[in-house]
CSV table of C-alpha atoms in Angstrom, one decimal:
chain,number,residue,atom,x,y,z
R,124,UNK,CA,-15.0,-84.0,10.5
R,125,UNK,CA,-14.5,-84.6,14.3
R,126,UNK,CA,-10.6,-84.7,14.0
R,127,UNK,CA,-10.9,-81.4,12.2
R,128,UNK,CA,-12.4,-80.2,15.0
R,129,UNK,CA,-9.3,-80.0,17.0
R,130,UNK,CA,-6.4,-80.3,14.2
R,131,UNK,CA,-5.0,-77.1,12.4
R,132,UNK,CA,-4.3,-79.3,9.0
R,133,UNK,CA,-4.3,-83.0,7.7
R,134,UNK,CA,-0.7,-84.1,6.4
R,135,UNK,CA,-2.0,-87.1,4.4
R,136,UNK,CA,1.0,-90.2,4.2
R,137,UNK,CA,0.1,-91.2,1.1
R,138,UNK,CA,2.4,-94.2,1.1
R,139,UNK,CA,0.6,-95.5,3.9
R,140,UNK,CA,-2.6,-94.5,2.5
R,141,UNK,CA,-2.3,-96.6,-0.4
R,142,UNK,CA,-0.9,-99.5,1.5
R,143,UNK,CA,-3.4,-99.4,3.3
R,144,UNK,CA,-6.2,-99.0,0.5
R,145,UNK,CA,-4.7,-101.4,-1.3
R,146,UNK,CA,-4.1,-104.1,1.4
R,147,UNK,CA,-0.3,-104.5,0.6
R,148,UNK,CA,3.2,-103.6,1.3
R,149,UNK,CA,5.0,-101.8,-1.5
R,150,UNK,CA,7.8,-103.5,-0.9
R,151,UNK,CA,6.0,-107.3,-1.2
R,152,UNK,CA,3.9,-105.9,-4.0
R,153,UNK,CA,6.4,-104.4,-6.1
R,154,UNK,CA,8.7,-107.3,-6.0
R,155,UNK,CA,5.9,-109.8,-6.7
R,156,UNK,CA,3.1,-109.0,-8.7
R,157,UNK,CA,2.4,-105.4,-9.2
R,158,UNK,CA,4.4,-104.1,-12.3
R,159,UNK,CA,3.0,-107.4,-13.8
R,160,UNK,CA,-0.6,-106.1,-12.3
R,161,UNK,CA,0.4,-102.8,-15.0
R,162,UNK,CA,2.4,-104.7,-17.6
R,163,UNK,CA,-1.2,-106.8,-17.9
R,164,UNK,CA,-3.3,-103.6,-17.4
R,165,UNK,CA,-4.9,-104.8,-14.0
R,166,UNK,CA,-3.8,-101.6,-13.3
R,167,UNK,CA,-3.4,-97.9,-14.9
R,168,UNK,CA,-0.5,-97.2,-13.3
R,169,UNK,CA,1.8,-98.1,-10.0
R,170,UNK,CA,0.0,-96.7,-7.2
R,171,UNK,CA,2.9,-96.0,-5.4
R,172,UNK,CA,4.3,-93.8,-7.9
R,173,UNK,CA,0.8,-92.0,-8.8
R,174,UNK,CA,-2.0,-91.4,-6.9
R,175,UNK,CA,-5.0,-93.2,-7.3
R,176,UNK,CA,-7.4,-91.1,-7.9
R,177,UNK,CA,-10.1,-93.5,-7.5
R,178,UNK,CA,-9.3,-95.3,-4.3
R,179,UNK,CA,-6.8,-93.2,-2.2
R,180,UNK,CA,-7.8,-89.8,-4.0
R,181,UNK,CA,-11.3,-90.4,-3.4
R,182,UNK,CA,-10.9,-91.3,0.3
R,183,UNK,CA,-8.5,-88.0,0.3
R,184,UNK,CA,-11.3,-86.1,-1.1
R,185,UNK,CA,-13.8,-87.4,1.4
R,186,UNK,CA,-11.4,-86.4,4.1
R,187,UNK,CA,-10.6,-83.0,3.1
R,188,UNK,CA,-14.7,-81.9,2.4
R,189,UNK,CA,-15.4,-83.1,5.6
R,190,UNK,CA,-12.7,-81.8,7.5
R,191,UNK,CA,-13.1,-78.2,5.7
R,192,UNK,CA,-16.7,-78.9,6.7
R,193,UNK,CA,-16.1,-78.0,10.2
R,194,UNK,CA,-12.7,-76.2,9.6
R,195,UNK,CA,-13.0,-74.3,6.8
R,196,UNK,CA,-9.5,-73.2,6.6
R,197,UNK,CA,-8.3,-76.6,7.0
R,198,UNK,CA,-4.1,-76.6,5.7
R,199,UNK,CA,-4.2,-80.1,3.6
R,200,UNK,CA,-1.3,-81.8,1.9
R,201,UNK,CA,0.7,-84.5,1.1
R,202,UNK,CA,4.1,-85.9,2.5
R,203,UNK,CA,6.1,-88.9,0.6
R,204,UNK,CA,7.2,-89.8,-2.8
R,205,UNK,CA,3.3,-88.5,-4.6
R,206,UNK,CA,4.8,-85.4,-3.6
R,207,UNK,CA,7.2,-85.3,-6.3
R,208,UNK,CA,4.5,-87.1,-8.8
R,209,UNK,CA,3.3,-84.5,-11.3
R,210,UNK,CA,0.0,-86.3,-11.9
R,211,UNK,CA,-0.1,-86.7,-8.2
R,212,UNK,CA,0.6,-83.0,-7.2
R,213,UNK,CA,-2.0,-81.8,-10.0
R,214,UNK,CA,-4.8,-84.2,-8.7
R,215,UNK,CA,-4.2,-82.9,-5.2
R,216,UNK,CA,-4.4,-79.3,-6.8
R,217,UNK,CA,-7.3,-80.4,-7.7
R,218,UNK,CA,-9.3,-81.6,-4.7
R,219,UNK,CA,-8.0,-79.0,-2.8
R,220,UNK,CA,-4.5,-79.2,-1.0
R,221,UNK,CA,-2.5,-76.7,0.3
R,222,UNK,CA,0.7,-77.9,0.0
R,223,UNK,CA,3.3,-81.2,-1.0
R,224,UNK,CA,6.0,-82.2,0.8
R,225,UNK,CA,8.7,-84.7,-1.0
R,226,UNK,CA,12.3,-85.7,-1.2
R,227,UNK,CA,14.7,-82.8,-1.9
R,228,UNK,CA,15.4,-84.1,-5.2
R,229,UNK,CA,11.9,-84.2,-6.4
R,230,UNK,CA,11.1,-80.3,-5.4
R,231,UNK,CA,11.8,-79.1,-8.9
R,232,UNK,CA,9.4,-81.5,-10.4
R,233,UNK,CA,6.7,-80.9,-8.0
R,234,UNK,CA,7.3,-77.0,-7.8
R,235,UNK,CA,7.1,-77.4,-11.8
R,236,UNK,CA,3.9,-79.9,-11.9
R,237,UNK,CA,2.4,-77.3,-8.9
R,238,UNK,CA,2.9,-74.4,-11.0
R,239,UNK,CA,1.5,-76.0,-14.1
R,240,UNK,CA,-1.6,-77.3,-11.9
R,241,UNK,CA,-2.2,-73.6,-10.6
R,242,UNK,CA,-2.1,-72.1,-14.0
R,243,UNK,CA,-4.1,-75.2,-16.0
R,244,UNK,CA,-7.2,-75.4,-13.0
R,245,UNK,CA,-7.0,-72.1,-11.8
């Protein structure tokens, strides 16, 4: 809540995020271990092509109701490559963002999966 305090919105790197959470590069991980981590259902999914909603989401989550605690018009989103996640864009739907940001070839998908998230949680 205290950076809310003085910050117009929260631009969440999710990339960095879930380095972060996770305790590993992308880069490292994906060329050692984690698609073998799926393959072996360690893990649901890759979470740098999905958000997880348990780990990183719920940290988002926690940021966002605290921030919009003290800011209640508190702009949220997202910026990297969950932008352009369908599953990603509708979880953040979900707890509340405002926006996505991705790459300029993943705006259809996430102005599709954004659309479909609006009309399927209101």
């Amino acid at each position: 809540g205290d950076i809310a305090e003085v910050a117009q919105f929260f631009s969440f790197g999710t990339n960095d995020l879930t380095q972060m959470t996770f305790g590993y590069s992308r880069d490292d991980a994906e060329a050692r271990f984690l698609l073998t981590y799926v393959e072996e259902g360690i893990l649901p999914v890759n979470p740098f092509q999905t958000i997880d909603r348990d780990g990183v989401g719920r940290l988002m989550k926690m940021a966002i109701d605290e921030g919009r605690k003290v800011r209640p018009d508190l702009e949220v989103g997202i910026c990297g490559e969950h932008g352009g996640d369908p599953n990603s864009v509708e979880f953040c739907h979900i707890i509340g963002n405002n926006y996505v940001s991705c790459s300029p070839f993943r705006v259809p998908v996430a102005r599709l999966a954004a659309a479909q998230a609006a009309v399927n949680h209101g």
